[in-house]
Amino acid sequence: MTTDRDRSHDAGREIEELAGRLCRLLEEQLIAGREGDLSRVEQLGWQADALVTGITCREGGAAGISQTRRRDLKRSYDELTLMLKAEQADVQGKLKQLRKVKRVVGAYRTNR
């Protein structure tokens, strides 16, 4: 016979396990981002989203994640966010440069 305490303990262990998997996924995303593999970052992001949903749907939710794990998750998430913002800025810079080249080519064509 399982008691409420047993179920609560099992739920807490399950949440902590999911949080550990989420932490590993974030680390994989960071590695993929450093390698420039943004499609892999996106793919892992979908998996991370599913884990977050799984955590929040469980009894106790995110409150069941230990403080140490929370710190690790926050650090990884912050680093990933920074990396993606830098990548976004780089892409925007390249697009701006491409638009300038396109205008120059267009002006050259009309002057001929």
PDB file of C-alpha atoms in Angstrom:
ATOM      1  CA  MET A   1       0.000   0.000   0.000  1.00  0.00           C
ATOM      2  CA  THR A   2       1.472   3.362  -1.022  1.00  0.00           C
ATOM      3  CA  THR A   3       0.967   6.363   1.154  1.00  0.00           C
ATOM      4  CA  ASP A   4       0.674  10.029   0.244  1.00  0.00           C
ATOM      5  CA  ARG A   5       4.211  10.469   1.494  1.00  0.00           C
ATOM      6  CA  ASP A   6       5.481   7.733  -0.832  1.00  0.00           C
ATOM      7  CA  ARG A   7       3.698   9.273  -3.811  1.00  0.00           C
ATOM      8  CA  SER A   8       5.051  12.713  -2.930  1.00  0.00           C
ATOM      9  CA  HIS A   9       8.583  11.330  -2.623  1.00  0.00           C
ATOM     10  CA  ASP A  10       8.258   9.527  -5.973  1.00  0.00           C
ATOM     11  CA  ALA A  11       6.904  12.689  -7.640  1.00  0.00           C
ATOM     12  CA  GLY A  12       9.808  14.704  -6.215  1.00  0.00           C
ATOM     13  CA  ARG A  13      12.326  12.170  -7.481  1.00  0.00           C
ATOM     14  CA  GLU A  14      10.666  12.159 -10.908  1.00  0.00           C
ATOM     15  CA  ILE A  15      10.739  15.971 -11.096  1.00  0.00           C
ATOM     16  CA  GLU A  16      14.406  16.016 -10.114  1.00  0.00           C
ATOM     17  CA  GLU A  17      15.152  13.382 -12.779  1.00  0.00           C
ATOM     18  CA  LEU A  18      13.340  15.456 -15.435  1.00  0.00           C
ATOM     19  CA  ALA A  19      15.234  18.553 -14.296  1.00  0.00           C
ATOM     20  CA  GLY A  20      18.496  16.633 -14.672  1.00  0.00           C
ATOM     21  CA  ARG A  21      17.557  15.663 -18.221  1.00  0.00           C
ATOM     22  CA  LEU A  22      16.655  19.290 -18.927  1.00  0.00           C
ATOM     23  CA  CYS A  23      20.034  20.410 -17.615  1.00  0.00           C
ATOM     24  CA  ARG A  24      21.792  17.937 -19.920  1.00  0.00           C
ATOM     25  CA  LEU A  25      19.716  19.112 -22.896  1.00  0.00           C
ATOM     26  CA  LEU A  26      20.653  22.724 -22.214  1.00  0.00           C
ATOM     27  CA  GLU A  27      24.314  21.702 -22.096  1.00  0.00           C
ATOM     28  CA  GLU A  28      23.889  19.892 -25.430  1.00  0.00           C
ATOM     29  CA  GLN A  29      22.309  23.043 -26.858  1.00  0.00           C
ATOM     30  CA  LEU A  30      25.284  25.085 -25.691  1.00  0.00           C
ATOM     31  CA  ILE A  31      27.694  22.665 -27.348  1.00  0.00           C
ATOM     32  CA  ALA A  32      25.683  22.712 -30.594  1.00  0.00           C
ATOM     33  CA  GLY A  33      25.561  26.517 -30.459  1.00  0.00           C
ATOM     34  CA  ARG A  34      29.318  26.767 -30.011  1.00  0.00           C
ATOM     35  CA  GLU A  35      29.717  24.516 -33.043  1.00  0.00           C
ATOM     36  CA  GLY A  36      27.331  26.738 -35.023  1.00  0.00           C
ATOM     37  CA  ASP A  37      24.756  23.962 -35.435  1.00  0.00           C
ATOM     38  CA  LEU A  38      21.639  26.077 -34.950  1.00  0.00           C
ATOM     39  CA  SER A  39      19.291  23.468 -36.388  1.00  0.00           C
ATOM     40  CA  ARG A  40      20.448  21.099 -33.623  1.00  0.00           C
ATOM     41  CA  VAL A  41      19.936  23.867 -31.057  1.00  0.00           C
ATOM     42  CA  GLU A  42      16.368  24.253 -32.306  1.00  0.00           C
ATOM     43  CA  GLN A  43      15.734  20.501 -32.283  1.00  0.00           C
ATOM     44  CA  LEU A  44      17.003  20.221 -28.717  1.00  0.00           C
ATOM     45  CA  GLY A  45      14.888  23.243 -27.819  1.00  0.00           C
ATOM     46  CA  TRP A  46      11.734  21.325 -28.737  1.00  0.00           C
ATOM     47  CA  GLN A  47      12.837  18.478 -26.487  1.00  0.00           C
ATOM     48  CA  ALA A  48      13.634  20.900 -23.670  1.00  0.00           C
ATOM     49  CA  ASP A  49      10.190  22.458 -24.049  1.00  0.00           C
ATOM     50  CA  ALA A  50       8.593  19.019 -23.686  1.00  0.00           C
ATOM     51  CA  LEU A  51      10.585  18.402 -20.495  1.00  0.00           C
ATOM     52  CA  VAL A  52       9.557  21.762 -19.049  1.00  0.00           C
ATOM     53  CA  THR A  53       5.932  20.899 -19.794  1.00  0.00           C
ATOM     54  CA  GLY A  54       6.433  17.522 -18.137  1.00  0.00           C
ATOM     55  CA  ILE A  55       7.868  19.147 -15.030  1.00  0.00           C
ATOM     56  CA  THR A  56       5.129  21.733 -14.705  1.00  0.00           C
ATOM     57  CA  CYS A  57       2.382  19.132 -15.175  1.00  0.00           C
ATOM     58  CA  ARG A  58       3.660  16.963 -12.316  1.00  0.00           C
ATOM     59  CA  GLU A  59       2.448  17.298  -8.755  1.00  0.00           C
ATOM     60  CA  GLY A  60       4.717  19.840  -7.077  1.00  0.00           C
ATOM     61  CA  GLY A  61       5.917  21.150 -10.436  1.00  0.00           C
ATOM     62  CA  ALA A  62       9.008  23.311 -10.579  1.00  0.00           C
ATOM     63  CA  ALA A  63       8.923  23.739  -6.798  1.00  0.00           C
ATOM     64  CA  GLY A  64      10.227  20.163  -6.581  1.00  0.00           C
ATOM     65  CA  ILE A  65      13.535  21.103  -8.226  1.00  0.00           C
ATOM     66  CA  SER A  66      16.468  21.446  -5.834  1.00  0.00           C
ATOM     67  CA  GLN A  67      18.170  24.819  -5.405  1.00  0.00           C
ATOM     68  CA  THR A  68      21.434  23.476  -6.820  1.00  0.00           C
ATOM     69  CA  ARG A  69      19.683  22.173  -9.929  1.00  0.00           C
ATOM     70  CA  ARG A  70      17.806  25.487 -10.293  1.00  0.00           C
ATOM     71  CA  ARG A  71      21.115  27.365 -10.246  1.00  0.00           C
ATOM     72  CA  ASP A  72      22.561  25.030 -12.877  1.00  0.00           C
ATOM     73  CA  LEU A  73      19.469  25.401 -15.073  1.00  0.00           C
ATOM     74  CA  LYS A  74      19.501  29.187 -14.747  1.00  0.00           C
ATOM     75  CA  ARG A  75      23.212  29.402 -15.568  1.00  0.00           C
ATOM     76  CA  SER A  76      22.838  27.206 -18.650  1.00  0.00           C
ATOM     77  CA  TYR A  77      19.692  28.995 -19.781  1.00  0.00           C
ATOM     78  CA  ASP A  78      21.295  32.431 -19.349  1.00  0.00           C
ATOM     79  CA  GLU A  79      24.394  31.330 -21.281  1.00  0.00           C
ATOM     80  CA  LEU A  80      22.260  29.849 -24.062  1.00  0.00           C
ATOM     81  CA  THR A  81      20.146  33.006 -24.270  1.00  0.00           C
ATOM     82  CA  LEU A  82      23.273  35.150 -24.533  1.00  0.00           C
ATOM     83  CA  MET A  83      24.703  32.894 -27.246  1.00  0.00           C
ATOM     84  CA  LEU A  84      21.492  33.015 -29.277  1.00  0.00           C
ATOM     85  CA  LYS A  85      21.242  36.798 -28.958  1.00  0.00           C
ATOM     86  CA  ALA A  86      24.814  37.135 -30.205  1.00  0.00           C
ATOM     87  CA  GLU A  87      24.038  34.805 -33.114  1.00  0.00           C
ATOM     88  CA  GLN A  88      20.912  36.822 -33.904  1.00  0.00           C
ATOM     89  CA  ALA A  89      22.922  40.063 -33.911  1.00  0.00           C
ATOM     90  CA  ASP A  90      25.477  38.446 -36.230  1.00  0.00           C
ATOM     91  CA  VAL A  91      22.767  37.325 -38.646  1.00  0.00           C
ATOM     92  CA  GLN A  92      21.163  40.776 -38.586  1.00  0.00           C
ATOM     93  CA  GLY A  93      24.544  42.349 -39.366  1.00  0.00           C
ATOM     94  CA  LYS A  94      25.058  40.000 -42.306  1.00  0.00           C
ATOM     95  CA  LEU A  95      21.562  40.741 -43.619  1.00  0.00           C
ATOM     96  CA  LYS A  96      22.236  44.466 -43.394  1.00  0.00           C
ATOM     97  CA  GLN A  97      25.465  43.992 -45.328  1.00  0.00           C
ATOM     98  CA  LEU A  98      23.672  41.871 -47.930  1.00  0.00           C
ATOM     99  CA  ARG A  99      21.008  44.552 -48.417  1.00  0.00           C
ATOM    100  CA  LYS A 100      23.731  47.154 -49.036  1.00  0.00           C
ATOM    101  CA  VAL A 101      25.381  44.943 -51.642  1.00  0.00           C
ATOM    102  CA  LYS A 102      21.997  44.355 -53.278  1.00  0.00           C
ATOM    103  CA  ARG A 103      21.383  48.131 -53.512  1.00  0.00           C
ATOM    104  CA  VAL A 104      24.831  48.691 -55.012  1.00  0.00           C
ATOM    105  CA  VAL A 105      24.285  45.949 -57.586  1.00  0.00           C
ATOM    106  CA  GLY A 106      20.845  47.391 -58.381  1.00  0.00           C
ATOM    107  CA  ALA A 107      22.306  50.888 -58.806  1.00  0.00           C
ATOM    108  CA  TYR A 108      25.081  49.505 -61.018  1.00  0.00           C
ATOM    109  CA  ARG A 109      22.551  47.780 -63.265  1.00  0.00           C
ATOM    110  CA  THR A 110      20.479  50.939 -63.756  1.00  0.00           C
ATOM    111  CA  ASN A 111      23.593  53.027 -64.599  1.00  0.00           C
ATOM    112  CA  ARG A 112      24.615  50.781 -67.491  1.00  0.00           C
TER     113      ARG A 112
END
